[in-house]
Tab-separated table of C-alpha atoms and ligand atoms in Angstrom:
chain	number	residue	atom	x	y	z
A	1	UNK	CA	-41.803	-45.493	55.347
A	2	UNK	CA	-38.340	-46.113	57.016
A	3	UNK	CA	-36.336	-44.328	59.415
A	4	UNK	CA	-33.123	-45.089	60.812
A	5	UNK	CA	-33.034	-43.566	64.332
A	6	UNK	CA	-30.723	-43.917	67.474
A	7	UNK	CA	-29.990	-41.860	70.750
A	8	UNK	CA	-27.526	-39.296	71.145
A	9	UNK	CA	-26.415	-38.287	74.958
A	10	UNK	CA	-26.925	-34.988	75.475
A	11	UNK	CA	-23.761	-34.565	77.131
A	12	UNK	CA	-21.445	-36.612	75.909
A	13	UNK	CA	-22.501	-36.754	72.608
A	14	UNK	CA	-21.972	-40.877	72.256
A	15	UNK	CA	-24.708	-42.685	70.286
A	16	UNK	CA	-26.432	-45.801	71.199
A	17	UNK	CA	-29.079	-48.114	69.235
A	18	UNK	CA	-32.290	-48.165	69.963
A	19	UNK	CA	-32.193	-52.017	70.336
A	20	UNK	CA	-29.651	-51.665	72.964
A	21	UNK	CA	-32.941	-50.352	75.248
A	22	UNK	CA	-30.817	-48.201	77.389
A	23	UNK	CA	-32.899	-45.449	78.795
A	24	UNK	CA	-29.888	-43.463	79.682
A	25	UNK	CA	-26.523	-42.888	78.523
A	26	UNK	CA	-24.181	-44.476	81.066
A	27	UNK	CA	-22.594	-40.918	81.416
A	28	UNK	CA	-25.845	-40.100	82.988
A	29	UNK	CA	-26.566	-37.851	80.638
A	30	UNK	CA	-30.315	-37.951	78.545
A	31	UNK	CA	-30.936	-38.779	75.233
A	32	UNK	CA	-31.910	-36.917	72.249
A	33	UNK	CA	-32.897	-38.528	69.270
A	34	UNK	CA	-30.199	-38.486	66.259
A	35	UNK	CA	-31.496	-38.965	62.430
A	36	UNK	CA	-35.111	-37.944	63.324
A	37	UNK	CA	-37.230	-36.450	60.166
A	38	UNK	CA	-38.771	-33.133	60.846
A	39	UNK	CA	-41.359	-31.256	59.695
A	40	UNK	CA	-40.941	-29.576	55.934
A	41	UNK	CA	-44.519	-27.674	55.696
A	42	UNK	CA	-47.216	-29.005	53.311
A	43	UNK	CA	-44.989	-31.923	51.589
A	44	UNK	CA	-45.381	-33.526	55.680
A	45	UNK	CA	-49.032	-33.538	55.570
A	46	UNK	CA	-51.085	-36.111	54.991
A	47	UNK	CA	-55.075	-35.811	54.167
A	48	UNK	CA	-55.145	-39.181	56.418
A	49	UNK	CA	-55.383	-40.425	59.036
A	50	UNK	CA	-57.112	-37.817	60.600
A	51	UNK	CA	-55.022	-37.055	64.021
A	52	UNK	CA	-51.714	-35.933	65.092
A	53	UNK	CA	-50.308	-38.881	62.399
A	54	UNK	CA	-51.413	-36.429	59.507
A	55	UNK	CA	-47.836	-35.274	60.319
A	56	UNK	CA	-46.290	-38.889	60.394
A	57	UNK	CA	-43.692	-38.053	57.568
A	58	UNK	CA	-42.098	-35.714	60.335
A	59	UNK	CA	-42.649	-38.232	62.594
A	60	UNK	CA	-39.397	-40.664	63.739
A	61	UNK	CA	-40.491	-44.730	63.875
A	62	UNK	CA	-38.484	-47.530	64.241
A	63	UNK	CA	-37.821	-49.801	61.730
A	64	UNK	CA	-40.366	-50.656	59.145
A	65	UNK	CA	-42.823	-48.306	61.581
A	66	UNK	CA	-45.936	-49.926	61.075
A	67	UNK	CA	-47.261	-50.396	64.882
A	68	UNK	CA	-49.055	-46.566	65.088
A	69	UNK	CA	-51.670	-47.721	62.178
A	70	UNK	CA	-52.827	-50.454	64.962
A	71	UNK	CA	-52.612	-48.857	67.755
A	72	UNK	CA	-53.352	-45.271	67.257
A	73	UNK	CA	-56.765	-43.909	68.866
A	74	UNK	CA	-57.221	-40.943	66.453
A	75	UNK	CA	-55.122	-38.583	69.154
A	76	UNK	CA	-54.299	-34.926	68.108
A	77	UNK	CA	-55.698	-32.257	66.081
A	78	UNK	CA	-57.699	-30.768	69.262
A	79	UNK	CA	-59.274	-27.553	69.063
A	80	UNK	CA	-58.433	-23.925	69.705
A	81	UNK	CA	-61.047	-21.745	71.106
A	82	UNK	CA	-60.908	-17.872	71.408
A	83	UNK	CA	-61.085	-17.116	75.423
A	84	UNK	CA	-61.081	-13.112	74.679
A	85	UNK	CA	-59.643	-10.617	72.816
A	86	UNK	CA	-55.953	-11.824	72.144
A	87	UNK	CA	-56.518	-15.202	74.512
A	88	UNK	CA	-56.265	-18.835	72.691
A	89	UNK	CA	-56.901	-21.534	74.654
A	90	UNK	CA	-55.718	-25.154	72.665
A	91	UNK	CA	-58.117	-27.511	74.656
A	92	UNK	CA	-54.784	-30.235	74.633
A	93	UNK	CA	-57.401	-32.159	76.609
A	94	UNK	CA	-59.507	-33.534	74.169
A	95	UNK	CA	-57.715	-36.775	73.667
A	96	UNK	CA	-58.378	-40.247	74.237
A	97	UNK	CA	-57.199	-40.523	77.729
A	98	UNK	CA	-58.412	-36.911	78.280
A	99	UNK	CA	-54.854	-35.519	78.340
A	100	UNK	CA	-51.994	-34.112	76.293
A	101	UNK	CA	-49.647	-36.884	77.214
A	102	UNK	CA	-51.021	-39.135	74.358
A	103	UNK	CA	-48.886	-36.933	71.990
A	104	UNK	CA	-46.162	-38.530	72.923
A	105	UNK	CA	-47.387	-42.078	74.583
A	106	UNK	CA	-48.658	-43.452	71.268
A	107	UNK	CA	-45.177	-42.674	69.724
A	108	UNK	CA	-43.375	-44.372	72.939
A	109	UNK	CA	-46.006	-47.501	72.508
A	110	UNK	CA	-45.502	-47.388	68.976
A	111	UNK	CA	-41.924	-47.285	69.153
A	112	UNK	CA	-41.741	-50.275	72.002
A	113	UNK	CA	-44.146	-52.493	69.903
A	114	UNK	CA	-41.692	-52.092	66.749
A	115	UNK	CA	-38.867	-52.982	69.479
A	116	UNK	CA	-40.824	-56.130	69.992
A	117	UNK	CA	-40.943	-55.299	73.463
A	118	UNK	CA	-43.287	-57.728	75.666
A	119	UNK	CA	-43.217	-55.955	78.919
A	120	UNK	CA	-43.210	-52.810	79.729
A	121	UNK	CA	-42.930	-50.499	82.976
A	122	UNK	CA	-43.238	-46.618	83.633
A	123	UNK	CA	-43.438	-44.169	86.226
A	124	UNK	CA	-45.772	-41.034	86.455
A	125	UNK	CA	-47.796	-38.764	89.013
A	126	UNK	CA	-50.965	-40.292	87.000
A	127	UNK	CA	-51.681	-38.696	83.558
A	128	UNK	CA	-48.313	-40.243	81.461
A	129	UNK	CA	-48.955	-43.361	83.773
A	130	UNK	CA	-52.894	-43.367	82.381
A	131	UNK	CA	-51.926	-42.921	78.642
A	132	UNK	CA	-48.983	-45.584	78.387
A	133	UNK	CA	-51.568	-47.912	79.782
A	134	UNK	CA	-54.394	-47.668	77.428
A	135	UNK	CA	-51.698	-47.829	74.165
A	136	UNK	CA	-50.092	-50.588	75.950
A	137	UNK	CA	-53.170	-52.534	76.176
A	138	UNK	CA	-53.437	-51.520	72.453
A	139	UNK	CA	-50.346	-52.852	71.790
A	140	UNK	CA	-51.058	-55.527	74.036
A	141	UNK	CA	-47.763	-55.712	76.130
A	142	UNK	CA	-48.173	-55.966	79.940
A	143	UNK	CA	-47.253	-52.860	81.726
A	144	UNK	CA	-46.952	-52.329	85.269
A	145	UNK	CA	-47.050	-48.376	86.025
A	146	UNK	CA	-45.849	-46.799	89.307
A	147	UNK	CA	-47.482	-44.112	91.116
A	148	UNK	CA	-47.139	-41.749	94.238
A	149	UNK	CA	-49.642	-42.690	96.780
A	150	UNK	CA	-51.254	-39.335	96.666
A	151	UNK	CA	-52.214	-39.601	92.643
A	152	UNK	CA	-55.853	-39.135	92.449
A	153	UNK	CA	-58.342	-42.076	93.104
A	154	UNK	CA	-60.194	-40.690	89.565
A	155	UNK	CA	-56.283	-41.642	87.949
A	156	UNK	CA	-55.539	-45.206	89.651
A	157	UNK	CA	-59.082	-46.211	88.605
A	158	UNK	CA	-58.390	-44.936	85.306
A	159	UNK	CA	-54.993	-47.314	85.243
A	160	UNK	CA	-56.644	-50.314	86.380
A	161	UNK	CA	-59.085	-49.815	84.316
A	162	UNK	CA	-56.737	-50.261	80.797
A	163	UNK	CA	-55.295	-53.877	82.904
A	164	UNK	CA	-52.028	-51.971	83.880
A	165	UNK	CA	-50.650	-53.415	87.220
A	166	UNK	CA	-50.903	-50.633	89.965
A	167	UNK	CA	-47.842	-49.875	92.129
A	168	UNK	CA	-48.423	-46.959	94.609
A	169	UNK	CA	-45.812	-45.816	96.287
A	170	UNK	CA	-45.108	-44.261	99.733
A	171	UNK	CA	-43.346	-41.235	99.494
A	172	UNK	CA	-42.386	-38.599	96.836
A	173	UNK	CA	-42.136	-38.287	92.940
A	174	UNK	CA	-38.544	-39.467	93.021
A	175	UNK	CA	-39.517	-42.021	95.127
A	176	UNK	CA	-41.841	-43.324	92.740
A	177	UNK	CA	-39.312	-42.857	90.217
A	178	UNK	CA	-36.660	-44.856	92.015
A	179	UNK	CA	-39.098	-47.668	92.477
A	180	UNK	CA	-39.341	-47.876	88.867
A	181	UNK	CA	-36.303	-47.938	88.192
A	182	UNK	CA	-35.385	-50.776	90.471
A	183	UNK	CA	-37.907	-52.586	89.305
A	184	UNK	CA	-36.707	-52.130	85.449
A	185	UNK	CA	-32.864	-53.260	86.468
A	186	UNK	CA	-34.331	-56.407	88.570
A	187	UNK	CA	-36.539	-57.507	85.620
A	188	UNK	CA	-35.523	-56.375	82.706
A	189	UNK	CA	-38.450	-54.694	81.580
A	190	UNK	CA	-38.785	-51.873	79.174
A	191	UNK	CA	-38.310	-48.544	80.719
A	192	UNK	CA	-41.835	-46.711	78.922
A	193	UNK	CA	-40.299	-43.637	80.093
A	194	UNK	CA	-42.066	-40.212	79.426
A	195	UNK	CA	-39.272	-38.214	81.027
A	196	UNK	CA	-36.118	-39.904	79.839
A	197	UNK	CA	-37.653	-41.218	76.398
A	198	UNK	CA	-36.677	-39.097	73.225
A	199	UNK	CA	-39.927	-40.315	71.216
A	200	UNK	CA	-42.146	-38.776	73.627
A	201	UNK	CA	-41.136	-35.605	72.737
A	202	UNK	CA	-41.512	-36.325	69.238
A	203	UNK	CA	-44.956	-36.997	69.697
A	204	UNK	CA	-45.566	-33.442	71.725
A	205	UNK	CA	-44.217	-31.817	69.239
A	206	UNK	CA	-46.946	-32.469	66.787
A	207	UNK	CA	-49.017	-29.638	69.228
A	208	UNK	CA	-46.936	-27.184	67.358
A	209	UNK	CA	-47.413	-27.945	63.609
A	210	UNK	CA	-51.470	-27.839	64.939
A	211	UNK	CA	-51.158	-24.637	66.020
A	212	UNK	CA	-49.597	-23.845	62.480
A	213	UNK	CA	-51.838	-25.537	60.324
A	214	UNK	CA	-55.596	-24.449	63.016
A	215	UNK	CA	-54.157	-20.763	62.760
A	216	UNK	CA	-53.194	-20.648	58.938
A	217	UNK	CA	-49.561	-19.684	59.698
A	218	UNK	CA	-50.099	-17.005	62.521
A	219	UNK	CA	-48.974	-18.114	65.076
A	220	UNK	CA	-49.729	-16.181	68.919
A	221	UNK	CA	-46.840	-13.927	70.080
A	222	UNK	CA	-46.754	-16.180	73.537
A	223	UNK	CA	-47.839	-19.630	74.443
A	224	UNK	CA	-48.445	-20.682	78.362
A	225	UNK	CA	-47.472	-24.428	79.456
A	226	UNK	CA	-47.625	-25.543	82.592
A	227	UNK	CA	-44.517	-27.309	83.255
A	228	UNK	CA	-43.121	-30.208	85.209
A	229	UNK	CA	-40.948	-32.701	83.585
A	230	UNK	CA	-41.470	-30.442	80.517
A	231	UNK	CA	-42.695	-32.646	78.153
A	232	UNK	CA	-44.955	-30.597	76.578
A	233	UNK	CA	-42.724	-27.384	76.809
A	234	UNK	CA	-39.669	-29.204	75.223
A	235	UNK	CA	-42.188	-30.914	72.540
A	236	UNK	CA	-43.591	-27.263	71.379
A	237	UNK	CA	-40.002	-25.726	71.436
A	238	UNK	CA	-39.084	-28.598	69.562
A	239	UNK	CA	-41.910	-28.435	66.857
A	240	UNK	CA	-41.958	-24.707	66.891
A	241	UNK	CA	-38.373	-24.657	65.839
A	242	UNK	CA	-38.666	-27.213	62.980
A	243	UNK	CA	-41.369	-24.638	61.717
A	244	UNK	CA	-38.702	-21.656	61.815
A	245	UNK	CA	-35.694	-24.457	60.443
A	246	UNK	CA	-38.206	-25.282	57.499
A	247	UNK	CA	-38.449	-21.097	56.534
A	248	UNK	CA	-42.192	-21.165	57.088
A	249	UNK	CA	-42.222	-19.336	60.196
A	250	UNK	CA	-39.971	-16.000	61.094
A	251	UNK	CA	-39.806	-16.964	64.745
A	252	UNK	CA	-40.611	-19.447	67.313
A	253	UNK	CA	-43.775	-18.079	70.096
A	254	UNK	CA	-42.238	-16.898	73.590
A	255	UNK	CA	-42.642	-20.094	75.213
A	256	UNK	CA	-43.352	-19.714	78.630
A	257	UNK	CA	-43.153	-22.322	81.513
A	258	UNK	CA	-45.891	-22.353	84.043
A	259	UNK	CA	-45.426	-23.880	87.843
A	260	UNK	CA	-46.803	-23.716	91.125
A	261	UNK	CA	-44.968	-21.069	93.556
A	262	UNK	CA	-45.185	-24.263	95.737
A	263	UNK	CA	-43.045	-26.099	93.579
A	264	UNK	CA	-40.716	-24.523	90.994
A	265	UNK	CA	-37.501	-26.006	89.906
A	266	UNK	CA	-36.922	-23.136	86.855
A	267	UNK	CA	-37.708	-20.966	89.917
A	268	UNK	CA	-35.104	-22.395	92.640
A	269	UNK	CA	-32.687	-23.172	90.042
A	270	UNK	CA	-32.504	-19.103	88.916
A	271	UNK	CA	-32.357	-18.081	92.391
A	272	UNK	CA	-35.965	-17.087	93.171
A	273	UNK	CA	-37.086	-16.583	96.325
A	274	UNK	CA	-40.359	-18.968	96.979
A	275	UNK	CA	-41.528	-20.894	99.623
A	276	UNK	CA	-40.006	-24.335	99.085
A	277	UNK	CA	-41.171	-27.756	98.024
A	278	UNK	CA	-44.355	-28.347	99.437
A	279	UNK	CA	-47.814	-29.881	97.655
A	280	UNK	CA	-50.113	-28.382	95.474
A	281	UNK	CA	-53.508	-28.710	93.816
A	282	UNK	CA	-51.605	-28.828	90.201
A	283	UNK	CA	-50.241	-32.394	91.098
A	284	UNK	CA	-49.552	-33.286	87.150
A	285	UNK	CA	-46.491	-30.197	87.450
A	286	UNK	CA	-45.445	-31.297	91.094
A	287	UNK	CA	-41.860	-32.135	89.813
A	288	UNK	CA	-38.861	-30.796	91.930
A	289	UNK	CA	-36.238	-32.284	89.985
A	290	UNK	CA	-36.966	-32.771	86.298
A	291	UNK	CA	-34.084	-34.462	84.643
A	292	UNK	CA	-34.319	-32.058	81.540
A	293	UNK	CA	-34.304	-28.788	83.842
A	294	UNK	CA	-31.576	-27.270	81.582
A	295	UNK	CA	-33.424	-27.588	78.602
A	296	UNK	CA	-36.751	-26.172	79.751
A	297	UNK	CA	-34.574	-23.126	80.983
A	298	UNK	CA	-32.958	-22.923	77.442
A	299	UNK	CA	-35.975	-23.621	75.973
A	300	UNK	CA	-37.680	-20.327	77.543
A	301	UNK	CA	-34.644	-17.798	77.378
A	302	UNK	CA	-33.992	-19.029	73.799
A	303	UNK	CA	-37.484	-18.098	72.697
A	304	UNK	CA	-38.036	-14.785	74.562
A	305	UNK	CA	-40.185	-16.590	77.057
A	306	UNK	CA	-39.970	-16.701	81.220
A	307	UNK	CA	-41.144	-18.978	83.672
A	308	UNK	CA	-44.278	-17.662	85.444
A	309	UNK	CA	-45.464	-18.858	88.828
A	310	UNK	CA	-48.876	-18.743	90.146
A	311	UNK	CA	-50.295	-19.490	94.161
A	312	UNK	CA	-52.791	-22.192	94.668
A	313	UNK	CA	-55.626	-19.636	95.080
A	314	UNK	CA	-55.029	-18.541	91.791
A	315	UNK	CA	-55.154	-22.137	90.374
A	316	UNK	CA	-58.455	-22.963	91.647
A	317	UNK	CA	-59.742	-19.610	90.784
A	318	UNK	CA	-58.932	-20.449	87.186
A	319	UNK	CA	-60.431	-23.372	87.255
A	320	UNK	CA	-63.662	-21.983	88.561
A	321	UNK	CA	-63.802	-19.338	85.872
A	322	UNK	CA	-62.792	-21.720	82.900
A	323	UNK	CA	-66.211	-23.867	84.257
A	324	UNK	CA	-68.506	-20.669	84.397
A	325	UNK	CA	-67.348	-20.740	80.297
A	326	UNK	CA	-68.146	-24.024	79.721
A	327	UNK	CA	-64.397	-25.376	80.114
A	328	UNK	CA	-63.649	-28.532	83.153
A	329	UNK	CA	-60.004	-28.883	83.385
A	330	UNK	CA	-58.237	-30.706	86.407
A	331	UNK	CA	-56.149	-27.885	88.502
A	332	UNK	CA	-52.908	-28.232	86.662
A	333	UNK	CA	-53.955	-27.473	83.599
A	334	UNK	CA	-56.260	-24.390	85.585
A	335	UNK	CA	-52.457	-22.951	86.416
A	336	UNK	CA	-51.882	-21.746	82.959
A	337	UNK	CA	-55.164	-20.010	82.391
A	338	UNK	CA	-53.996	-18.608	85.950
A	339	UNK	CA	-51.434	-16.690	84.294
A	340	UNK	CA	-53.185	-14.501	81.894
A	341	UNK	CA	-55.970	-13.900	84.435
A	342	UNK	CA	-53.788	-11.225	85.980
A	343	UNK	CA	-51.468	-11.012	82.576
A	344	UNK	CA	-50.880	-7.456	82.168
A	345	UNK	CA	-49.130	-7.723	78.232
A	346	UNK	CA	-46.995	-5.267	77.584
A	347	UNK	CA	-47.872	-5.597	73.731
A	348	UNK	CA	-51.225	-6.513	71.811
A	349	UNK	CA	-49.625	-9.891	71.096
A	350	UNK	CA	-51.565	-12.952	71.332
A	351	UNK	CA	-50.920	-15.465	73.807
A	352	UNK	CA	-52.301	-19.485	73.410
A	353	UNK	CA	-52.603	-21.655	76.445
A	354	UNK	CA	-52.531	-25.114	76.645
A	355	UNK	CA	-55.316	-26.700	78.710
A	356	UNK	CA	-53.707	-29.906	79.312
A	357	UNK	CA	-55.893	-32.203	81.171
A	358	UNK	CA	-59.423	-33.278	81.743
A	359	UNK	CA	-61.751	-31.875	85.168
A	360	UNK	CA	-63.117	-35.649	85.616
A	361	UNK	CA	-59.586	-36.249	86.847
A	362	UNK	CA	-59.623	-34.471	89.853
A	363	UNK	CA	-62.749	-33.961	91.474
A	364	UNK	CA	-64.053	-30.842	92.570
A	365	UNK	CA	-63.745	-29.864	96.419
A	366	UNK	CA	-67.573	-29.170	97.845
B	1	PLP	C1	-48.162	-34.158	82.793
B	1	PLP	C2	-49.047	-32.969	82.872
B	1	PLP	C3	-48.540	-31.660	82.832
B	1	PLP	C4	-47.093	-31.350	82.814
B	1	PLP	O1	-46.373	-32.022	81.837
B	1	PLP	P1	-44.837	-32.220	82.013
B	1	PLP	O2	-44.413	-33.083	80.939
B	1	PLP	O3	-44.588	-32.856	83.352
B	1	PLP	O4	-44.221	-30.851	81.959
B	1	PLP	C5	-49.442	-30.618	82.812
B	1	PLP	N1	-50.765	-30.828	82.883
B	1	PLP	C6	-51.278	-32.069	82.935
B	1	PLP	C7	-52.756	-32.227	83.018
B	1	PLP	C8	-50.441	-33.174	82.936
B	1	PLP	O5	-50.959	-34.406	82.990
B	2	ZN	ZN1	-23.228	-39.431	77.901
């Protein structure tokens, strides 16, 4: 199979190759991808392989595409689980690197090693970080990955680990980011960029044709994300509305947008009143300043959804009463479950949350 794909700016609209490696379009706008295939119901499935690249007609590559047959670790097709009456939980979790972000790394990684690319770098508050590495080492180019200093130790070990080279960084998300970035002008690397990369998104959207195919068409009224840079959010909204595009779905699920009352963007950016930009427990969603804000917004009003906001306690209670059922998540992906703990639905609909990362990854305090 062969797809010709390129970047579009989102806000200018100009187009760029993808061998011209920018990461950005020099308007400062981001990038969507332009002449990607999409998902047409049963003539996009495949019997095999056996993981997300079942789907990998709807799937964009670059080139001849062939790098995802090597470097693929099975990733995708996780399970849903009924929590209680009306309550779906898609354990997003169960994935090589024991979160969601593998969706979308092993298209990045994929799409770099087509690229030819031989060095790579990226930025993350640990779980994109983790999953670039281990495809990278797949792919075998050299990655260097930076992190706030604050990541978890359970993460870093998990980086060095897959041979990435560990740069922690004083200071806050942006920092980090910034770091990268300087480090990607001064050497020319590749940026393996989860936020700014269109083909990461690609790759989350496969969690919607899942939900499709695991729920033989029905899909839930409402589905919870927690939300930071919104990949997953802008994945689902993305796949979700390829199923409604194709005809096989009437509408897309409210998509709703989970974060911390201790750090909401969607939040400040409608006016809500909330305490500021301080830490919390659900470090994988501590993002003030996502560079797709506007689309997570439109993403939400344009399904129905809302952005929902939930207090540490709350977090950590979910996470204790996910364990007493036999589910260990790390505290950011305890914030969605946190919502429809105290959901009071004002219809029968049901509602599907994402449990996006693993317990191991943040220990438990005593
Ligand atoms: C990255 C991450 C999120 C949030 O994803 P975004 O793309 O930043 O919205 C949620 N939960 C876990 C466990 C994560 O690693
Ligand atoms: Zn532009």
């Amino acid at each position: 199979m062969s797809v010709t794909v390129g970047f579009r700016c989102g806000v200018c609209e100009r187009t760029y190759g993808l061998d011209e490696m920018a990461w950005r379009c020099a308007c400062g706008g981001v990038f969507m991808l332009e002449g990607a295939p999409s998902f047409k119901g049963t003539a996009s499935v495949s019997d095999l392989p056996w993981s997300l690249w079942r789907y990998h007609r709807a799937l964009p590559v670059v080139g001849s595409g062939e790098s995802w047959k090597q470097i693929s670790l099975g990733e995708g097709l996780t399970p849903i689980v009924r929590d209680s009456p009306g309550v779906l939980l898609k354990l997003d979790f169960v994935m090589p690197t024991l979160s969601f972000k593998d969706r979308g790394s092993v298209l990045l990684v994929a799409a770099a090693s087509d690229l030819r690319v031989r060095r790579m770098i990226a930025d993350s508050s640990g779980n994109a970080g983790v999953s670039i590495a281990a495809y990278a080492a797949r792919a075998g180019i050299a990655t260097e990955v930076f992190v706030p200093s604050s990541t978890s130790p359970a993460k870093v070990s998990q980086l060095k680990a897959y041979g990435a080279v560990v740069r922690r960084i004083t200071g806050s998300r942006a920092d980090t980011a910034q770091a990268a970035l300087s480090a990607v002008q001064e050497t020319r690397a590749f940026y393996a960029s989860h936020v700014y990369n269109p083909f990461f998104y690609h790759g989350t959207k496969t969690f919607a044709f899942e939900c499709y195919e695991q729920l033989a068409g029905r899909l839930p009224d409402a589905v919870v994300i927690p939300a930071g840079n919104g990949t997953l959010l802008l994945g689902a909204a993305l796949g979700f509305a390829e199923l409604v595009n194709a005809g096989l779905v009437e509408r897309s699920p409210r998509l709703f947008a989970v974060q911390a009352s201790n750090c909401s963007p969607i939040g400040k950016a409608r006016g809500v009143a909330l305490p500021g930009f301080t830490e919390t427990v659900a470090e994988g969603i501590a993002i003030p300043s996502p560079a797709r804000l506007d689309e997570m917004i439109r993403a939400i009003e344009s399904t129905g959804g809302d952005l929902l906001v939930v207090d540490e306690d709350d977090i950590l209670r979910a996470r204790t009463v996910l364990l007493a059922r036999g589910i260990d998540v790390e505290p950011t992906a305890a914030a969605g479950y946190a919502v429809v703990q105290g959901w009071d639905r004002d219809d029968p609909g049901a509602v599907l949350v994402a449990l996006t990362g693993a317990g191991v990854k943040s220990p438990r305090a005593r």
